[in-house]
CSV table of C-alpha atoms in Angstrom, one decimal:
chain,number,residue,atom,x,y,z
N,1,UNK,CA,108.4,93.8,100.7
N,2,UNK,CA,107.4,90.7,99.2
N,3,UNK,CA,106.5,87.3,101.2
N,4,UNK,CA,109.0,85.5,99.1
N,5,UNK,CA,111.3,87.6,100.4
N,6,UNK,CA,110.5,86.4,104.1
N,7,UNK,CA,111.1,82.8,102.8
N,8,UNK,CA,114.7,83.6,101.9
N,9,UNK,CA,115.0,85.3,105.4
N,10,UNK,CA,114.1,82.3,107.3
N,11,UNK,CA,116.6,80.0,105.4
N,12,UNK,CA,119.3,82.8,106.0
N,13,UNK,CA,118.2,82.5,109.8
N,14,UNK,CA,119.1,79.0,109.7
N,15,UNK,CA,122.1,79.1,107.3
N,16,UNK,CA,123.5,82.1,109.6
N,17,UNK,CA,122.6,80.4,112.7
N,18,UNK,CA,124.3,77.0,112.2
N,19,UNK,CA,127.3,78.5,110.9
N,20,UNK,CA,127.6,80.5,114.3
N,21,UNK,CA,126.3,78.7,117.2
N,22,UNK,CA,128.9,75.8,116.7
N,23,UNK,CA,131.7,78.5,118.9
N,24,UNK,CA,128.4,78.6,121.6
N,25,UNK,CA,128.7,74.5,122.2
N,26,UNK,CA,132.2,73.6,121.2
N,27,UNK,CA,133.3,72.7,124.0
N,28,UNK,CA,130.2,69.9,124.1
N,29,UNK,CA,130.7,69.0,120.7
N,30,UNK,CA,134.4,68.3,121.4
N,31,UNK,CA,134.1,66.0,124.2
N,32,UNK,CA,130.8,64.4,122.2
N,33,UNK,CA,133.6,63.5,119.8
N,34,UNK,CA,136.3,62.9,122.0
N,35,UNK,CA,138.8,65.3,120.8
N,36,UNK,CA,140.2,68.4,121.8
N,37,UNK,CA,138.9,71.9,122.0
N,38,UNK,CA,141.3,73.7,119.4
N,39,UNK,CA,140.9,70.3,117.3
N,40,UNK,CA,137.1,70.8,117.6
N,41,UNK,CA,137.7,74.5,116.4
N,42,UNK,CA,138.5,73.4,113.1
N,43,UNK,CA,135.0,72.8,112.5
N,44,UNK,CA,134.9,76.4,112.0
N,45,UNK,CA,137.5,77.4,109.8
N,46,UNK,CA,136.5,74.0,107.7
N,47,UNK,CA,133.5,75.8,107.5
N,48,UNK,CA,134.3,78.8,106.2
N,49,UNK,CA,136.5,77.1,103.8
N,50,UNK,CA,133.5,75.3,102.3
N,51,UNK,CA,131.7,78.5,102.0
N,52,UNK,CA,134.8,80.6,100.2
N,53,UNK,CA,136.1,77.5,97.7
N,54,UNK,CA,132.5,75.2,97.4
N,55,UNK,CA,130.2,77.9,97.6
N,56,UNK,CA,131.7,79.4,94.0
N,57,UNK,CA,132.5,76.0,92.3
N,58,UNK,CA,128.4,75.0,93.0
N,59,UNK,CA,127.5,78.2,91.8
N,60,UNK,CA,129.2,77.5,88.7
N,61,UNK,CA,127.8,74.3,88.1
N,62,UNK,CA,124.2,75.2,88.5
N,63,UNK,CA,123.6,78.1,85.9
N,64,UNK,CA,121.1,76.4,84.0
N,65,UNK,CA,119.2,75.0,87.1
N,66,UNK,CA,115.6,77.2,88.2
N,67,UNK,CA,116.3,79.1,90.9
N,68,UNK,CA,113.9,78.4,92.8
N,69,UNK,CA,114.7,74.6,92.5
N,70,UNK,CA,117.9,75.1,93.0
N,71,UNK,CA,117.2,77.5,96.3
N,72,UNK,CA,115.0,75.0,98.1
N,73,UNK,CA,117.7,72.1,97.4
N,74,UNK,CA,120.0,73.5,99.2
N,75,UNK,CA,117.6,74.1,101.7
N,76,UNK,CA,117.0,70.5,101.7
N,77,UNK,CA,120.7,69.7,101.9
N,78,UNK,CA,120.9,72.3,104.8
N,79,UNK,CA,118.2,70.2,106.7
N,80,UNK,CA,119.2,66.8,106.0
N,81,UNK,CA,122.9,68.1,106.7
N,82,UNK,CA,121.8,69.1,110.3
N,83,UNK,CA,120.4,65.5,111.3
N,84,UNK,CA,123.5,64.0,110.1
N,85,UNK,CA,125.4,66.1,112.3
N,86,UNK,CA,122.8,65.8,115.2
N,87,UNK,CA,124.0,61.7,114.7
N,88,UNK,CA,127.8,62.0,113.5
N,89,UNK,CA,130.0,59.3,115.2
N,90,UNK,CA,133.1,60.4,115.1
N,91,UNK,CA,134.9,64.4,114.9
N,92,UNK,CA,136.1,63.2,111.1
N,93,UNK,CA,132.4,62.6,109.7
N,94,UNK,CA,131.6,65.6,111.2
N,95,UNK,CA,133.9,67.7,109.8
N,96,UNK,CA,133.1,66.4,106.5
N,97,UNK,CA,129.1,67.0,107.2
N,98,UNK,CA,130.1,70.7,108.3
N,99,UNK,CA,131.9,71.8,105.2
N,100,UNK,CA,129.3,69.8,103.2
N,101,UNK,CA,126.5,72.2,104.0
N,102,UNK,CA,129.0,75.2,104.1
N,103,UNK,CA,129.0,74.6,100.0
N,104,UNK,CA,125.3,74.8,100.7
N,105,UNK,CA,125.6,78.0,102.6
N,106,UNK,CA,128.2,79.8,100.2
N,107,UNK,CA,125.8,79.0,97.3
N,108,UNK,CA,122.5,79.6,99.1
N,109,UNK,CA,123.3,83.3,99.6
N,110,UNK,CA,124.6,84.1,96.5
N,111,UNK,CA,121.7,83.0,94.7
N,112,UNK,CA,119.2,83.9,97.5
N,113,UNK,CA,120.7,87.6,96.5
N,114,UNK,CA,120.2,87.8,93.0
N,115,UNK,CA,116.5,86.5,93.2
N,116,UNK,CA,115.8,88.9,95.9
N,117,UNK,CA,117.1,91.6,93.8
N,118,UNK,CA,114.9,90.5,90.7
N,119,UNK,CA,111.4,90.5,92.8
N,120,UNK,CA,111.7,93.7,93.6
N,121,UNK,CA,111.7,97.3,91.9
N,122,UNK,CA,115.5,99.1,91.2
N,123,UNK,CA,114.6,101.6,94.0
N,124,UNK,CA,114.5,98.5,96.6
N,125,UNK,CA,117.1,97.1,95.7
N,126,UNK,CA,118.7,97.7,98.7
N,127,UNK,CA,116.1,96.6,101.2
N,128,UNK,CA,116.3,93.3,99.6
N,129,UNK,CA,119.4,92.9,100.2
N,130,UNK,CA,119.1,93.9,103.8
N,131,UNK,CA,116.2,91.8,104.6
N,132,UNK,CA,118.3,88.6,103.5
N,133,UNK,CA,121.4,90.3,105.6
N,134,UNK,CA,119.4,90.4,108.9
N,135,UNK,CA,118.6,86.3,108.1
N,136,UNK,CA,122.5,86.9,109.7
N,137,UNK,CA,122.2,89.1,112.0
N,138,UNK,CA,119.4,88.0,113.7
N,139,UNK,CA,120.5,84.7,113.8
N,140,UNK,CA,123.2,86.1,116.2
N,141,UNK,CA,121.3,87.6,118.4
N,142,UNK,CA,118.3,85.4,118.9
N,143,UNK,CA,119.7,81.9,116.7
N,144,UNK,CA,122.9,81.6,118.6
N,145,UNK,CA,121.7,82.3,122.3
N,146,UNK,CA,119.0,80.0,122.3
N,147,UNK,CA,121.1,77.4,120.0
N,148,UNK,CA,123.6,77.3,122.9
N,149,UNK,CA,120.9,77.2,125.6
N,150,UNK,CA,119.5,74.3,124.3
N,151,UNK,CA,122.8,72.7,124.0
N,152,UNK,CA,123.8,73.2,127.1
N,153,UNK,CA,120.4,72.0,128.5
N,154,UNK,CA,120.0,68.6,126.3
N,155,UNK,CA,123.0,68.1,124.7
N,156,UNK,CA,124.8,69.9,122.0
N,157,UNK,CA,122.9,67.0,119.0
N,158,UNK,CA,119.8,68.9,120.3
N,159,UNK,CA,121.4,72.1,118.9
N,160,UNK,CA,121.5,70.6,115.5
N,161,UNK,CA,118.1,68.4,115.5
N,162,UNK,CA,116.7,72.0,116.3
N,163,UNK,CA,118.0,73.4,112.8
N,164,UNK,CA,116.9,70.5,111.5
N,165,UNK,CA,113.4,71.6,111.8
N,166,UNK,CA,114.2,75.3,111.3
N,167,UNK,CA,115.0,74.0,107.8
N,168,UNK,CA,111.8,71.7,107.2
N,169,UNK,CA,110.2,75.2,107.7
N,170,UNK,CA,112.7,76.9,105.3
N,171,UNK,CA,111.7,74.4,103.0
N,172,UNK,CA,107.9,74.6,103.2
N,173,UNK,CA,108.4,78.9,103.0
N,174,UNK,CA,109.8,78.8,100.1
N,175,UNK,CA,107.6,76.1,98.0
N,176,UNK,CA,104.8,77.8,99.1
N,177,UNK,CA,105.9,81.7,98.7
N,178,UNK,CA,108.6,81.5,95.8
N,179,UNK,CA,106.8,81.7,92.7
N,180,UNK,CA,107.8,79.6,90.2
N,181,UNK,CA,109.2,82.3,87.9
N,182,UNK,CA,111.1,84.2,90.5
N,183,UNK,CA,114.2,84.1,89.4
N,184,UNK,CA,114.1,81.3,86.3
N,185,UNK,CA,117.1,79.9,85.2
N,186,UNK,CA,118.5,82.5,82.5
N,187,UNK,CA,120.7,81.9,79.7
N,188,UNK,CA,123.6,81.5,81.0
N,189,UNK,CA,126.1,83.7,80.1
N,190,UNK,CA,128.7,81.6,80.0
N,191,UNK,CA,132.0,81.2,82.2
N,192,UNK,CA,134.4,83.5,80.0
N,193,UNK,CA,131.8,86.3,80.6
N,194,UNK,CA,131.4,85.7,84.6
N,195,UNK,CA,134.7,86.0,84.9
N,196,UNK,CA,135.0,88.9,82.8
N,197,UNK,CA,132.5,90.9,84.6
N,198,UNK,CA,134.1,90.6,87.5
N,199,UNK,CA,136.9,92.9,86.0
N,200,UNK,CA,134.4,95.8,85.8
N,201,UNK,CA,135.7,98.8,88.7
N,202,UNK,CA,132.8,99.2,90.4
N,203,UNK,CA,132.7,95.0,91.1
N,204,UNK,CA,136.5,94.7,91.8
N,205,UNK,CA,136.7,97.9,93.7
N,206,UNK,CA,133.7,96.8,95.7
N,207,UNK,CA,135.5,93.5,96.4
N,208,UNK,CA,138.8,95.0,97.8
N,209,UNK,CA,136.2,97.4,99.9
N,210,UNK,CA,134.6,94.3,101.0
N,211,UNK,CA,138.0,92.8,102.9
N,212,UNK,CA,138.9,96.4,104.7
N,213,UNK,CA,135.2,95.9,106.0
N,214,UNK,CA,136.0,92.6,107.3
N,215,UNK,CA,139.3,93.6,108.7
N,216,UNK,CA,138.0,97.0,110.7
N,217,UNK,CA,134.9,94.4,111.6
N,218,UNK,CA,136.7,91.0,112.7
N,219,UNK,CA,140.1,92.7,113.7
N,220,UNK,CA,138.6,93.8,116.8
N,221,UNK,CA,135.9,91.4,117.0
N,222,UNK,CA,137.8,88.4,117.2
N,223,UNK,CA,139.3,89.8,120.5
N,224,UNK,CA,136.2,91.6,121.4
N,225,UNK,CA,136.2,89.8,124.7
N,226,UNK,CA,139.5,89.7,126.0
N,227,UNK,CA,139.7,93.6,124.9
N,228,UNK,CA,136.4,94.2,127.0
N,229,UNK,CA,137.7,92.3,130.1
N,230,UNK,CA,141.6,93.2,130.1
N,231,UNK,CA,141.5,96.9,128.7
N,232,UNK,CA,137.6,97.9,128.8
N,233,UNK,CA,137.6,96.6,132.7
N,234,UNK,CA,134.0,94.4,131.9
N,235,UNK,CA,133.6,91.4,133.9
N,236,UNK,CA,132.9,88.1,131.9
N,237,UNK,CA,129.7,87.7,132.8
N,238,UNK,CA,128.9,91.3,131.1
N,239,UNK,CA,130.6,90.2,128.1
N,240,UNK,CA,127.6,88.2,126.3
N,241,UNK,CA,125.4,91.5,126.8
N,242,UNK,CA,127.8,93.9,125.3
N,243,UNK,CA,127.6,91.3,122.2
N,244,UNK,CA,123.9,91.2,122.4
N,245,UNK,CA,123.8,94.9,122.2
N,246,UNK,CA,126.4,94.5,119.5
N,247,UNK,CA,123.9,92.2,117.4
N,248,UNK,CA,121.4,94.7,117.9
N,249,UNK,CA,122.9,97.2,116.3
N,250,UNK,CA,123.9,95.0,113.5
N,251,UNK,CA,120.4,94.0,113.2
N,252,UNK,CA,119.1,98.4,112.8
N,253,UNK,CA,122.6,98.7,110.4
N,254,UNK,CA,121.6,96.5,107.9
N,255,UNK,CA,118.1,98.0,107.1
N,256,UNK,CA,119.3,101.3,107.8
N,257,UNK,CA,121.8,100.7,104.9
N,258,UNK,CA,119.9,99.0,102.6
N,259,UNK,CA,117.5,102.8,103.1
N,260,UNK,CA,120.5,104.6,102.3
N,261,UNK,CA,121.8,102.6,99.2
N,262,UNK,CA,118.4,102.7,97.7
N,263,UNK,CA,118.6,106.2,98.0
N,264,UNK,CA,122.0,107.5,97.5
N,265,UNK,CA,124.2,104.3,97.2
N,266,UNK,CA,127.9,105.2,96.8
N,267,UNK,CA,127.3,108.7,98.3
N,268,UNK,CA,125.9,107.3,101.3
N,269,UNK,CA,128.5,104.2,101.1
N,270,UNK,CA,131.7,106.7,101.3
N,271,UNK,CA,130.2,108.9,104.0
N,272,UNK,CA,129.8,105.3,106.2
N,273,UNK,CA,132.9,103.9,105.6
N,274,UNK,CA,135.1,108.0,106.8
N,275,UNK,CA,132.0,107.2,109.4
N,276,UNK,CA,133.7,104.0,111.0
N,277,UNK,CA,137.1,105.4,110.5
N,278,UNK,CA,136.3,107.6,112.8
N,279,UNK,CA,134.2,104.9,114.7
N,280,UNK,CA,136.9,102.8,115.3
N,281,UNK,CA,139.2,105.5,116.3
N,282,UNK,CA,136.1,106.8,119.2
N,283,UNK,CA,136.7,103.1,120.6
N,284,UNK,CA,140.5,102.8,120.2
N,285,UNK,CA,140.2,106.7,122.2
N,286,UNK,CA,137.0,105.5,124.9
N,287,UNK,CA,138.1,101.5,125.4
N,288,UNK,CA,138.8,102.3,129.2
N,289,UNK,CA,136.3,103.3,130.2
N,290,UNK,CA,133.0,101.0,130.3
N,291,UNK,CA,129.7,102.7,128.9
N,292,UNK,CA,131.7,105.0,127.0
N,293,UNK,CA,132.9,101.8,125.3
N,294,UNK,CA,129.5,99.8,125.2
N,295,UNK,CA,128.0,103.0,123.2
N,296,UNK,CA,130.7,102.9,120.9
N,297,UNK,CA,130.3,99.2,120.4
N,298,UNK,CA,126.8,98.9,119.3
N,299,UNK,CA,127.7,101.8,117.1
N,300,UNK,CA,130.2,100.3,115.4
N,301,UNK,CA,128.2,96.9,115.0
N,302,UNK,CA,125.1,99.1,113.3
N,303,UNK,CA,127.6,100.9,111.0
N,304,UNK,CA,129.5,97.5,110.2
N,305,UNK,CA,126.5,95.6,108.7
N,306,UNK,CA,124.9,99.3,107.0
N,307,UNK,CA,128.0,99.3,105.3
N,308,UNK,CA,127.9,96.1,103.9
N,309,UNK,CA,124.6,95.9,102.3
N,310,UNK,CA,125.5,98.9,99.9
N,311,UNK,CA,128.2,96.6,99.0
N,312,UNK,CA,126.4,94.3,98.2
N,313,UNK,CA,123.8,96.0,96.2
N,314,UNK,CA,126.6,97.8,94.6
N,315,UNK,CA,128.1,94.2,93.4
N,316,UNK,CA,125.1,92.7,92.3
N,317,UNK,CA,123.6,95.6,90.1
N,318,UNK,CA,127.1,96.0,88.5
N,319,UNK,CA,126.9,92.1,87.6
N,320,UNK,CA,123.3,92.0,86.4
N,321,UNK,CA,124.1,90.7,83.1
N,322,UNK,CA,126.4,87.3,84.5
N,323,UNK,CA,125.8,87.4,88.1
N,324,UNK,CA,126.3,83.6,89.3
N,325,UNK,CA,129.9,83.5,89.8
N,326,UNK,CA,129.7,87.5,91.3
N,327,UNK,CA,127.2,86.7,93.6
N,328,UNK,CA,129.0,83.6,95.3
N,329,UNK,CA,132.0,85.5,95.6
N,330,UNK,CA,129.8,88.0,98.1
N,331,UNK,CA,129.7,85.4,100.7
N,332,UNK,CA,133.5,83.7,99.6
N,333,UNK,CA,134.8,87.3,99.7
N,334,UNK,CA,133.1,87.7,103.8
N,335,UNK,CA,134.7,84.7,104.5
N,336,UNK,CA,137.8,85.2,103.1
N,337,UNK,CA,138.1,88.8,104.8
N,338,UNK,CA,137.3,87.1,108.0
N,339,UNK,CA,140.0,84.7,108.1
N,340,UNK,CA,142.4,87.5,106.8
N,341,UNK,CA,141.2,89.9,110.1
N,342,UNK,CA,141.2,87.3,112.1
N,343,UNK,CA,145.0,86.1,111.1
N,344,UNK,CA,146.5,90.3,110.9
N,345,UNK,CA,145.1,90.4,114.7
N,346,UNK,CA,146.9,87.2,116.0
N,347,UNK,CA,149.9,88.6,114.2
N,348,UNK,CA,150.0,91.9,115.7
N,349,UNK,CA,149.0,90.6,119.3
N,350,UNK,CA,152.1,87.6,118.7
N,351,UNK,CA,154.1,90.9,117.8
N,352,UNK,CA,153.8,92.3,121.4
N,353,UNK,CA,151.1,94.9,120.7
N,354,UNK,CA,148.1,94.9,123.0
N,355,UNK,CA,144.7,94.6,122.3
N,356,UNK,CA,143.8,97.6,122.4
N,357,UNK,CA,146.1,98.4,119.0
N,358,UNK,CA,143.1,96.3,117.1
N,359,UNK,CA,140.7,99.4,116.5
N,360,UNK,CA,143.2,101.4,115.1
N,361,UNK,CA,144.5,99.1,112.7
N,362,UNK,CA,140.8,98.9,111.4
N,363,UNK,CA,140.5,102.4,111.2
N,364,UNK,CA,143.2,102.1,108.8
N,365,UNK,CA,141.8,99.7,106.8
N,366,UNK,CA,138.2,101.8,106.7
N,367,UNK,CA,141.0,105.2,105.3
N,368,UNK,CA,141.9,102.8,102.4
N,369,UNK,CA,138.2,102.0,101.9
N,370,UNK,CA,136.9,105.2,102.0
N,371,UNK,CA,139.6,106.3,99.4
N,372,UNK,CA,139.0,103.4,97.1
N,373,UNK,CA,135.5,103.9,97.6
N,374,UNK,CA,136.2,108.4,96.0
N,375,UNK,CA,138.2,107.1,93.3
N,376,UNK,CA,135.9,104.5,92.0
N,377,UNK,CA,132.8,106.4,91.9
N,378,UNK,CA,135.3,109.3,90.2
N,379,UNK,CA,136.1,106.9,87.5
N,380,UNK,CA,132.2,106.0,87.5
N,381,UNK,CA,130.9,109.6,87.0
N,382,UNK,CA,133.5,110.6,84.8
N,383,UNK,CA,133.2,108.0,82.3
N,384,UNK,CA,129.6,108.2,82.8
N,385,UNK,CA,129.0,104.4,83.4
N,386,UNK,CA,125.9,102.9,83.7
N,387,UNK,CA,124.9,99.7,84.9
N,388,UNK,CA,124.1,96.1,82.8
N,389,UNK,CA,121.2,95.2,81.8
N,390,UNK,CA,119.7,92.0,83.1
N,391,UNK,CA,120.5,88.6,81.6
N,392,UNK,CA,117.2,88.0,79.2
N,393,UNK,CA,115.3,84.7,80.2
N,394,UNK,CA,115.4,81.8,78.0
């Protein structure tokens, strides 16, 4: 792969990592601000806000911007985001601070995707997209922990002066390793025809199969640790290692799925998504019973993240031609489908179902994907489709 490939990686490290450690120090950050916990929490769905609405609009606004100019600004407003935190006064400031580099965030992966995409050949394609995927998952399992630790050692400001320097050195990467033509502006195709790509099956389908990933991913996650203690029998304190194993997996998925879609993409993408069907069903069937259940975790976290970098590459090659507003709608649409898992589980548990219902309703959810998934590559092979062309450079 190529080095400026391992730029993009460490700014999605930072990106992934300060979007997730905030949950590890919340409880610091909301008496550091004097307000309460579930207050503090909106620092996280404020987030995630700013990523699904800002991360779009910026997109938009920026088609005729160099890539890579526009790439390493954001990492600049990613670093200089993370002092102001590290100094906010007050909860307000902060919350304002936090959804301002969220914009950042939704943009930077959308257009950290399409120049991947470009600097490589069509057969690694999908490997591109994985390697700027694992930015994510590897910021869970290494970011986060340590994030936290050093929170709860100095303070949780140290937390964020800490990404402050992780992005000086996302910054330096990437003016030293992006060349200067990796990913040029291109003429932009204009709004009329970034939205009307988006009405292409294989993009639209790909979005709806995007949300019944999130919903068989974050149904069950979002509880993951009450459903390990109160149904799976785990102690607390074996909680965080069952999620480290998780992140693990994640971390094997994603490369392991960006193999398979440059190989066979949607053949490989339907047999993944009947996979976890079936995955989540194993752990609805083995959550009593403890290592039963910790296998069938990490599973599920590898097959969760191998899945979605197919997507991914599926969007993105589909969208070649007027890819801007496509390609911040990847990280929107995550977002979005988090919230929307996230909101279907606290209305079936405030329903009187238990938590150990959550698997199966994502196995559901992975049924409809897998038959969205047959019909649109049908449609695709009967009709013969082929994929855009590339936007020609100015």
């Amino acid at each position: 792969m190529p080095l400026p490939l391992f730029a993009l990686f460490i700014a999605a490290f930072a990106f992934g990592t300060t979007e997730f450690v905030i949950a590890g120090v919340l409880p610091q950050v909301a008496e550091g601000l004097d307000v309460s916990v579930p207050t503090a929490g909106y620092l996280v769905s404020g987030y995630a806000l700013g990523i699904a609405v800002g991360g779009p609009l910026l997109t938009l606004l920026t088609p005729g911007l160099s890539r890579k100019t526009l790439l390493i600004g954001l990492a600049v407003a990613f670093t200089i985001g993370q002092a102001a935190c590290a100094m906010a006064p007050d909860f307000a400031s902060m919350l304002f601070l936090r959804v301002a580099v969220a914009v950042a965030h939704g943009t930077f992966f959308g257009v950290a995707m399409v120049v991947a995409v470009s600097l490589v050949r069509e057969e690694q394609r999908g490997m591109a997209v994985a390697l700027i995927l694992s930015g994510l998952t590897v910021s869970n399992v290494i970011g986060v922990p340590v994030g936290t630790a050093i929170g709860n050692l100095w303070g949780w400001r140290a937390t964020f002066w800490v990404m402050c320097i992780i992005g000086v050195a996302s910054i330096a990467a990437m003016v030293a390793l992006l060349p200067s033509k990796a990913g040029p502006a291109r003429r932009p195709a204009g709004f009329a025809k970034e939205v009307r790509v988006l009405g292409r099956q294989q993009v639209w389908t790909s979005l709806i199969l995007m949300l019944m990933l999130m919903i068989g991913q974050f149904g069950p996650f979002t509880y993951i640790a009450p459903l390990l203690q109160e149904v799976t029998g785990l102690d607390e304190s074996w909680v965080p290692f069952v999620l480290l194993a998780n992140g693990l997996g994640a971390t094997i998925g994603v490369f392991l799925g960006g193999r398979l879609a440059d190989w066979k993409l949607m053949p490989a993408l339907i047999s993944m998504l009947a996979l976890q069907s079936a995955m989540l069903a194993v752990i609805y069937a083995v959550s009593p019973y403890p290592l039963a259940m910790i296998a069938a975790v990490v599973v599920w976290g590898g097959l969760n993240f191998a899945i979605g970098t197919p997507i991914q590459t599926r969007i993105l090659t589909w969208t070649a031609d007027a890819s801007n507003l496509a390609s911040s709608l990847i990280p929107a649409g995550f977002n979005v489908g988090i919230a929307l898992a996230a909101s279907l589980g606290a209305a079936v548990l405030g329903a009187g179902y238990g938590y150990r219902i959550l698997p199966l309703i994502g196995a559901s959810a992975m049924v409809v994907a897998t038959a969205v998934a047959l019909v649109s590559y049908a449609i695709e092979r009967r009709d013969n489709d082929a994929p855009p062309l590339p936007a020609p450079a100015e």
